[in-house]
Coordinates of C-alpha atoms in Angstrom, one line a residue:
X1 CA 0.0 0.1 -0.1
X2 CA 2.8 2.3 0.7
X3 CA 4.0 1.9 -3.0
X4 CA 0.7 3.2 -3.9
X5 CA 1.5 6.7 -2.8
X6 CA 5.5 6.6 -3.0
X7 CA 7.0 9.1 -5.5
X8 CA 9.6 6.7 -7.2
X9 CA 10.7 8.0 -10.7
X10 CA 10.7 5.3 -13.4
X11 CA 13.7 4.1 -15.5
X12 CA 12.1 4.6 -18.6
X13 CA 9.4 7.3 -19.6
X14 CA 6.0 6.2 -20.4
X15 CA 5.1 6.0 -24.2
X16 CA 3.6 9.1 -25.9
X17 CA 0.3 7.4 -26.3
X18 CA 0.1 6.1 -22.8
X19 CA 1.3 9.5 -21.5
X20 CA -1.7 11.2 -23.5
X21 CA -4.4 8.8 -22.4
X22 CA -3.4 8.9 -18.9
X23 CA -3.2 12.9 -19.0
X24 CA -6.6 13.2 -20.7
X25 CA -8.2 10.8 -18.1
X26 CA -6.9 12.7 -15.2
X27 CA -7.4 16.3 -16.8
X28 CA -11.0 15.5 -17.7
X29 CA -11.9 15.0 -14.1
X30 CA -12.5 18.6 -13.7
X31 CA -14.4 19.7 -16.8
X32 CA -16.8 16.5 -16.5
X33 CA -17.5 17.4 -12.9
X34 CA -18.8 20.8 -14.2
X35 CA -20.7 19.9 -17.4
X36 CA -22.1 16.5 -16.3
X37 CA -24.5 17.8 -13.9
X38 CA -25.7 21.2 -15.4
X39 CA -28.9 19.7 -17.0
X40 CA -29.9 18.7 -13.6
X41 CA -29.7 22.1 -12.0
X42 CA -33.4 22.9 -12.5
X43 CA -34.5 19.5 -11.2
X44 CA -32.1 20.0 -8.0
X45 CA -34.0 23.3 -7.3
X46 CA -37.3 21.2 -6.9
X47 CA -35.4 18.2 -5.0
X48 CA -34.0 20.6 -2.3
X49 CA -37.1 22.9 -2.3
X50 CA -35.1 25.9 -2.9
X51 CA -34.3 28.7 -5.3
X52 CA -32.2 28.8 -8.6
X53 CA -29.9 31.3 -7.0
X54 CA -29.1 28.9 -4.2
X55 CA -28.6 25.9 -6.6
X56 CA -26.2 28.1 -8.7
X57 CA -24.0 28.3 -5.7
X58 CA -23.2 24.8 -6.2
X59 CA -21.2 26.1 -9.2
X60 CA -19.8 29.1 -7.4
X61 CA -18.1 26.9 -4.5
X62 CA -17.0 24.4 -7.1
X63 CA -15.1 27.2 -8.9
X64 CA -13.8 28.7 -5.6
X65 CA -12.3 25.3 -4.6
X66 CA -10.9 24.6 -8.0
X67 CA -9.4 28.1 -8.4
X68 CA -7.7 28.4 -5.0
X69 CA -6.4 24.7 -5.0
X70 CA -4.6 25.4 -8.3
X71 CA -2.4 27.8 -6.7
X72 CA -1.1 25.0 -4.4
X73 CA -1.1 21.9 -6.8
X74 CA 1.8 23.2 -8.8
X75 CA 4.2 23.8 -6.2
X76 CA 3.3 20.8 -4.2
X77 CA 3.7 18.4 -7.2
X78 CA 7.2 20.0 -7.7
X79 CA 8.0 19.4 -4.2
X80 CA 6.6 16.0 -3.4
X81 CA 5.9 14.3 -6.7
X82 CA 3.1 14.1 -9.1
X83 CA 1.5 10.9 -7.8
X84 CA 1.5 11.6 -4.1
X85 CA 0.0 14.9 -4.6
X86 CA -2.5 13.7 -7.3
X87 CA -3.8 10.8 -5.4
X88 CA -4.3 12.9 -2.2
X89 CA -6.3 15.6 -4.1
X90 CA -8.3 12.7 -5.9
X91 CA -9.1 11.2 -2.8
X92 CA -10.6 14.6 -1.7
X93 CA -12.6 14.4 -4.9
X94 CA -13.9 11.2 -4.0
X95 CA -15.2 12.1 -0.7
X96 CA -16.6 15.3 -2.3
X97 CA -18.5 13.2 -4.8
X98 CA -20.0 10.8 -2.2
X99 CA -21.1 13.7 0.0
X100 CA -22.9 15.4 -3.0
X101 CA -24.4 12.2 -4.0
X102 CA -25.8 11.6 -0.6
X103 CA -26.7 15.1 0.3
X104 CA -29.7 15.4 2.5
X105 CA -29.8 19.2 2.5
X106 CA -28.4 22.0 0.2
X107 CA -25.7 22.6 2.8
X108 CA -24.3 19.2 2.4
X109 CA -24.5 19.5 -1.3
X110 CA -22.5 22.9 -1.3
X111 CA -19.8 21.2 1.0
X112 CA -19.5 18.2 -1.5
X113 CA -19.1 20.6 -4.5
X114 CA -16.4 22.4 -2.8
X115 CA -14.5 19.3 -2.1
X116 CA -15.1 18.3 -5.6
X117 CA -13.5 21.4 -6.9
X118 CA -10.5 21.3 -4.6
X119 CA -9.7 17.5 -5.6
X120 CA -10.2 18.2 -9.5
X121 CA -7.8 21.0 -9.5
X122 CA -4.9 18.4 -9.2
X123 CA -6.1 16.9 -12.6
X124 CA -4.8 19.8 -14.6
X125 CA -1.8 20.4 -12.5
X126 CA -0.5 16.9 -12.5
X127 CA -1.4 15.8 -16.0
X128 CA 0.5 18.8 -17.8
X129 CA 3.4 18.3 -15.4
X130 CA 3.7 14.6 -16.3
X131 CA 4.0 15.5 -20.0
X132 CA 6.7 18.1 -19.3
X133 CA 8.6 15.7 -17.1
X134 CA 8.9 13.2 -20.0
X135 CA 8.8 15.0 -23.2
X136 CA 9.5 18.4 -24.9
X137 CA 9.6 20.0 -28.2
X138 CA 7.3 18.5 -31.0
X139 CA 6.6 15.2 -29.0
X140 CA 5.2 17.4 -26.1
X141 CA 3.2 19.5 -28.4
X142 CA 1.6 16.3 -30.2
X143 CA 0.7 14.8 -26.8
X144 CA -0.9 18.0 -25.6
X145 CA -2.8 18.3 -28.8
X146 CA -4.2 14.8 -28.4
X147 CA -5.0 15.7 -24.6
X148 CA -6.7 18.8 -25.9
X149 CA -9.0 16.9 -28.3
X150 CA -10.0 14.5 -25.8
X151 CA -10.5 17.3 -23.3
X152 CA -13.0 18.9 -25.6
X153 CA -14.8 15.7 -26.4
X154 CA -15.3 14.8 -22.7
X155 CA -17.3 18.0 -21.7
X156 CA -19.0 18.0 -25.0
X157 CA -20.8 14.7 -24.4
X158 CA -21.1 15.2 -20.7
X159 CA -24.3 17.3 -20.6
X160 CA -26.0 14.9 -22.9
X161 CA -25.0 12.0 -20.7
X162 CA -26.2 14.1 -17.8
X163 CA -29.6 14.7 -19.4
X164 CA -30.0 10.9 -20.0
X165 CA -29.1 9.9 -16.4
X166 CA -31.3 12.5 -15.0
X167 CA -34.3 11.2 -17.3
X168 CA -33.8 7.6 -16.4
X169 CA -32.5 7.4 -12.9
X170 CA -32.2 10.8 -11.2
X171 CA -29.8 13.5 -10.2
X172 CA -28.1 11.4 -7.5
X173 CA -26.9 9.0 -10.1
X174 CA -25.0 11.7 -11.8
X175 CA -22.7 12.3 -8.7
X176 CA -22.4 8.5 -8.1
X177 CA -21.0 8.4 -11.8
X178 CA -18.5 11.0 -10.8
X179 CA -17.5 8.6 -7.8
X180 CA -16.9 5.9 -10.4
X181 CA -14.9 8.2 -12.6
X182 CA -12.8 9.3 -9.6
X183 CA -12.1 5.7 -8.6
X184 CA -11.0 5.0 -12.2
X185 CA -8.5 7.8 -12.0
X186 CA -7.4 6.7 -8.6
X187 CA -6.5 3.3 -9.9
X188 CA -4.9 4.6 -13.0
X189 CA -2.6 7.0 -11.3
X190 CA -2.0 4.8 -8.2
X191 CA -1.3 1.3 -10.0
X192 CA -0.6 2.1 -13.7
X193 CA 1.2 5.5 -13.7
X194 CA 4.9 5.8 -12.4
X195 CA 6.3 8.9 -10.8
X196 CA 7.6 11.1 -13.6
X197 CA 9.2 14.0 -11.5
X198 CA 12.8 13.3 -11.4
X199 CA 13.8 16.6 -9.6
X200 CA 11.6 16.5 -6.3
X201 CA 12.6 19.5 -4.3
X202 CA 10.7 20.2 -1.1
X203 CA 12.0 23.7 -0.9
X204 CA 9.7 24.6 -3.9
X205 CA 6.7 24.2 -1.5
X206 CA 7.8 26.9 0.9
X207 CA 5.3 29.6 1.4
X208 CA 7.8 32.5 1.0
X209 CA 8.9 31.4 -2.4
X210 CA 5.4 30.7 -3.7
X211 CA 4.0 34.2 -2.3
X212 CA 7.1 36.1 -3.7
X213 CA 6.5 34.9 -7.3
X214 CA 2.7 35.7 -7.1
X215 CA 3.6 39.1 -5.8
X216 CA 6.0 39.7 -8.5
X217 CA 3.3 38.8 -11.2
X218 CA 0.5 40.8 -9.7
X219 CA 2.7 44.0 -9.8
X220 CA 3.5 43.6 -13.4
X221 CA 1.3 45.1 -16.2
X222 CA 2.6 42.7 -18.6
X223 CA 0.9 39.9 -16.7
X224 CA -2.3 41.9 -15.6
X225 CA -3.6 42.6 -18.9
X226 CA -3.4 39.1 -20.6
X227 CA -4.6 37.4 -17.5
X228 CA -7.5 39.9 -17.1
X229 CA -8.6 39.1 -20.5
X230 CA -8.2 35.4 -19.7
X231 CA -10.4 35.8 -16.7
X232 CA -13.2 37.4 -18.9
X233 CA -13.1 35.2 -22.1
X234 CA -13.2 31.6 -20.9
X235 CA -14.7 33.2 -17.5
X236 CA -17.7 34.1 -19.4
X237 CA -18.2 30.3 -20.6
X238 CA -17.9 29.2 -17.1
X239 CA -20.4 31.8 -16.0
X240 CA -22.8 30.6 -18.8
X241 CA -22.5 27.0 -17.2
X242 CA -24.5 28.4 -14.3
X243 CA -27.3 30.3 -16.1
X244 CA -28.0 28.2 -19.4
X245 CA -29.7 25.3 -17.8
X246 CA -32.3 27.5 -16.3
X247 CA -32.8 29.6 -19.4
X248 CA -32.7 26.7 -21.9
X249 CA -34.9 24.4 -19.9
X250 CA -37.3 26.5 -18.0
X251 CA -37.6 29.5 -20.4
X252 CA -37.0 28.0 -23.8
X253 CA -38.7 24.7 -22.9
X254 CA -35.9 22.1 -23.7
X255 CA -35.8 18.9 -21.9
X256 CA -32.6 18.1 -20.0
X257 CA -31.6 15.6 -22.7
X258 CA -32.2 18.2 -25.4
X259 CA -30.3 20.9 -23.6
X260 CA -27.4 18.5 -23.3
X261 CA -27.4 17.8 -27.0
X262 CA -27.7 21.6 -27.6
X263 CA -24.4 22.3 -25.7
X264 CA -22.7 20.8 -28.8
X265 CA -23.2 24.2 -30.3
X266 CA -20.9 25.8 -27.8
X267 CA -18.1 22.9 -28.0
X268 CA -18.3 22.7 -31.8
X269 CA -18.0 26.5 -32.2
X270 CA -14.9 26.4 -29.9
X271 CA -13.3 23.5 -31.8
X272 CA -14.0 25.1 -35.2
X273 CA -12.3 28.3 -33.9
X274 CA -9.3 26.5 -32.5
X275 CA -8.8 24.6 -35.7
X276 CA -8.9 27.9 -37.7
X277 CA -6.6 29.6 -35.2
X278 CA -4.1 26.6 -35.3
X279 CA -3.7 27.2 -39.1
X280 CA -3.4 30.8 -38.7
X281 CA -0.7 30.5 -36.1
X282 CA 1.6 29.0 -38.6
X283 CA 2.1 32.5 -40.2
X284 CA 0.5 35.0 -37.8
X285 CA 1.7 36.1 -34.4
X286 CA -0.7 34.9 -31.7
X287 CA -1.4 38.3 -30.4
X288 CA -2.7 39.4 -33.7
X289 CA -5.5 36.9 -33.5
X290 CA -6.8 38.7 -30.2
X291 CA -8.7 41.6 -32.0
X292 CA -10.7 39.2 -34.1
X293 CA -11.5 36.9 -31.2
X294 CA -12.6 40.1 -29.1
X295 CA -14.8 41.2 -31.9
X296 CA -16.6 37.9 -31.8
X297 CA -17.0 38.3 -27.9
X298 CA -18.1 41.8 -28.3
X299 CA -20.7 40.8 -30.8
X300 CA -21.9 37.9 -28.5
X301 CA -22.2 40.6 -25.7
X302 CA -24.4 42.6 -28.0
X303 CA -26.6 39.5 -28.6
X304 CA -27.0 39.1 -25.0
X305 CA -27.5 42.5 -23.9
X306 CA -29.5 43.8 -26.8
X307 CA -30.6 40.9 -29.1
X308 CA -32.5 39.1 -26.4
X309 CA -34.5 42.1 -25.7
X310 CA -35.9 42.2 -29.2
X311 CA -36.3 38.5 -29.9
X312 CA -38.0 36.1 -27.5
X313 CA -35.7 33.4 -26.0
X314 CA -35.3 30.5 -28.3
X315 CA -32.6 28.0 -29.0
X316 CA -31.0 30.0 -31.8
X317 CA -31.4 33.6 -30.1
X318 CA -29.6 32.2 -26.8
X319 CA -27.2 29.7 -28.3
X320 CA -26.2 31.9 -31.2
X321 CA -24.3 34.4 -28.8
X322 CA -23.0 31.4 -26.8
X323 CA -21.6 29.9 -30.0
X324 CA -20.0 33.1 -31.0
X325 CA -18.5 33.7 -27.5
X326 CA -17.0 30.3 -27.8
X327 CA -15.6 30.7 -31.3
X328 CA -14.0 34.2 -30.3
X329 CA -12.5 32.5 -27.2
X330 CA -10.4 30.0 -29.4
X331 CA -8.7 33.1 -30.8
X332 CA -8.1 35.1 -27.8
X333 CA -6.6 32.3 -25.6
X334 CA -3.3 31.4 -27.4
X335 CA -2.0 35.1 -27.5
X336 CA -3.1 35.9 -23.9
X337 CA -1.9 32.8 -22.4
X338 CA 1.5 32.8 -24.0
X339 CA 1.8 36.7 -23.5
X340 CA 1.2 36.2 -19.6
X341 CA 3.9 33.5 -19.5
X342 CA 6.6 34.8 -21.9
X343 CA 8.0 37.7 -19.8
X344 CA 8.4 35.4 -16.8
X345 CA 10.7 32.4 -17.6
X346 CA 12.2 32.4 -14.3
X347 CA 8.8 31.8 -12.4
X348 CA 6.7 30.5 -15.3
X349 CA 5.2 27.8 -13.0
X350 CA 3.8 30.4 -10.8
X351 CA 2.7 32.3 -13.7
X352 CA 0.9 29.3 -15.3
X353 CA -1.0 28.7 -11.9
X354 CA -2.1 32.3 -11.6
X355 CA -3.3 32.3 -15.0
X356 CA -5.3 29.4 -14.2
X357 CA -6.5 31.0 -11.2
X358 CA -7.6 34.1 -13.2
X359 CA -9.5 32.0 -15.6
X360 CA -11.5 30.0 -13.0
X361 CA -11.8 33.2 -10.9
X362 CA -13.7 34.9 -13.9
X363 CA -16.2 32.1 -13.7
X364 CA -16.4 32.3 -9.9
X365 CA -17.1 36.0 -10.0
X366 CA -19.8 35.7 -12.9
X367 CA -21.4 32.8 -11.2
X368 CA -21.4 34.4 -7.8
X369 CA -23.1 37.5 -9.4
X370 CA -25.7 35.5 -11.1
X371 CA -26.5 33.8 -7.9
X372 CA -26.5 36.9 -5.5
X373 CA -27.8 39.7 -7.6
X374 CA -30.5 38.1 -10.0
X375 CA -33.4 36.1 -9.2
X376 CA -34.1 35.6 -12.9
X377 CA -31.3 33.7 -14.7
X378 CA -32.6 35.2 -18.0
X379 CA -32.0 38.7 -16.7
X380 CA -28.8 37.6 -15.4
X381 CA -27.4 36.3 -18.7
X382 CA -28.6 39.5 -20.6
X383 CA -26.8 41.8 -18.1
X384 CA -23.8 39.8 -16.8
X385 CA -22.7 38.6 -20.4
X386 CA -22.9 42.0 -21.8
X387 CA -20.9 43.7 -18.9
X388 CA -18.1 41.1 -19.3
X389 CA -18.0 41.7 -23.0
X390 CA -17.6 45.5 -22.4
X391 CA -15.0 45.0 -19.7
X392 CA -13.0 42.6 -22.1
X393 CA -13.0 45.3 -24.6
X394 CA -11.8 48.0 -22.2
X395 CA -9.0 45.8 -20.8
X396 CA -7.8 45.1 -24.3
X397 CA -7.6 48.8 -25.3
X398 CA -6.1 49.9 -21.9
X399 CA -3.4 47.2 -21.1
X400 CA -2.9 45.1 -24.4
X401 CA -3.5 47.0 -27.5
X402 CA -0.4 47.1 -29.4
X403 CA -0.8 50.6 -30.5
X404 CA -1.1 52.0 -26.9
X405 CA 1.4 52.3 -24.1
X406 CA 1.2 48.8 -23.1
X407 CA 2.8 47.8 -26.4
X408 CA 6.2 48.6 -25.2
X409 CA 5.6 46.2 -22.3
X410 CA 4.1 43.3 -24.0
X411 CA 6.5 40.6 -25.4
X412 CA 6.3 39.5 -28.9
X413 CA 4.4 36.1 -28.9
X414 CA 5.5 33.3 -31.5
X415 CA 3.5 30.3 -32.4
X416 CA 6.0 28.0 -30.8
X417 CA 5.1 29.7 -27.4
X418 CA 1.8 28.1 -27.7
X419 CA 3.5 24.7 -27.0
X420 CA 4.1 26.2 -23.4
X421 CA 0.9 28.0 -23.0
X422 CA -2.0 26.1 -24.6
X423 CA -5.8 26.6 -24.3
X424 CA -7.7 27.4 -21.1
X425 CA -7.3 24.0 -19.6
X426 CA -3.8 23.5 -21.0
X427 CA -1.0 24.6 -18.6
X428 CA -3.0 25.6 -15.6
X429 CA -0.9 24.8 -12.5
X430 CA 1.7 22.8 -14.2
X431 CA 5.1 22.2 -12.5
X432 CA 7.3 25.3 -12.5
X433 CA 10.6 23.5 -13.0
X434 CA 9.6 21.9 -16.4
X435 CA 8.2 25.0 -18.0
X436 CA 10.9 27.2 -16.6
X437 CA 13.6 25.0 -18.3
X438 CA 11.7 25.0 -21.7
X439 CA 11.0 28.8 -21.7
X440 CA 14.5 29.6 -20.5
X441 CA 16.0 27.4 -23.4
X442 CA 13.8 29.3 -25.9
X443 CA 14.9 32.7 -24.6
X444 CA 18.5 31.6 -25.0
X445 CA 17.8 30.4 -28.6
X446 CA 16.2 33.8 -29.5
X447 CA 19.0 35.7 -28.0

């Protein structure tokens, strides 16, 4: 049993395919835990005899636990190893899933969701670090690309699966399915995955080192601009996760199963945008894609804030702006993520963890505002999303725009930097040592 937790580096690295499948299984823990149960949110309002605002807090506490735990997962996995840290957090996730499934009251459900968020945060931190421990260059890029594809497919089918489970068994079964998936991840990491961190250094977990790095980042405008835009762009999609089930099921009239299938519009739009952006990045600097993506987000904001006041809520009038936002997000993320990391090769691990915190924090802020300020989810979606889109435009023109004062502070972001800073779920919380080594090597080559 001791070997189950021990961090012992292997003599040979795992194969690329095995690394990709392991990383994908682990990293999907978080997104699946978010999207699998969203079709059940309206049903849970009746089950707990409460309000939509109260049930939306289950997303808020999940985001809160997920966001803050990310800040600790990266340094801890650098200090103690990927397996021990991952298994410890996954155990927390299992406890939270059981608590949520067996919740007699809303308070117990909130506690379970908070524990789920804390435990799931290790999935992103450990999976990306496992890749960096073993591979670099094009091999690393191919593995992360495969993980990214699988990461998109999992959340895409989860709402549909959640809707089917709700229609046939009930909302509790959704959380029991999360228990099963958590057990699969525990077995995979505990028995079938070797420790990949060959440079365990417990000094990296000392609070003073971690706090000093975060203080440096938060005081630098080069980090603040891109990270704030990241908080708004994917944060808007996380915010939508709290409101769309109520709007589409209760206002538009979809069944939970239909809602789950309808969410493919969001995922499909993001995948389409990511494919187009990937082709453009071969010839265009990633920062130059941001204005186009931001235009799409701004148009989506107009669709939410103005369009929904002229057209009655329907699948097209609601999911149209959602798809547009997701499409634009695919063009915003490469440049902002790489832009936030490039100036800080010496603390790239902390930078990646903090960008992840900002992204999830945007969703936390949006879901909290929706739950606390609006009784009507439809009103919340028309106001909050329009405000977030407006703030995104202001942030870009004041802190990022290449013709403004910030241009002299922003690094030139090359397509190859996207290998280090991938999409919203890509590098969040990854181990500092691996990213710092790769980024420093690139800085040396460019010099």
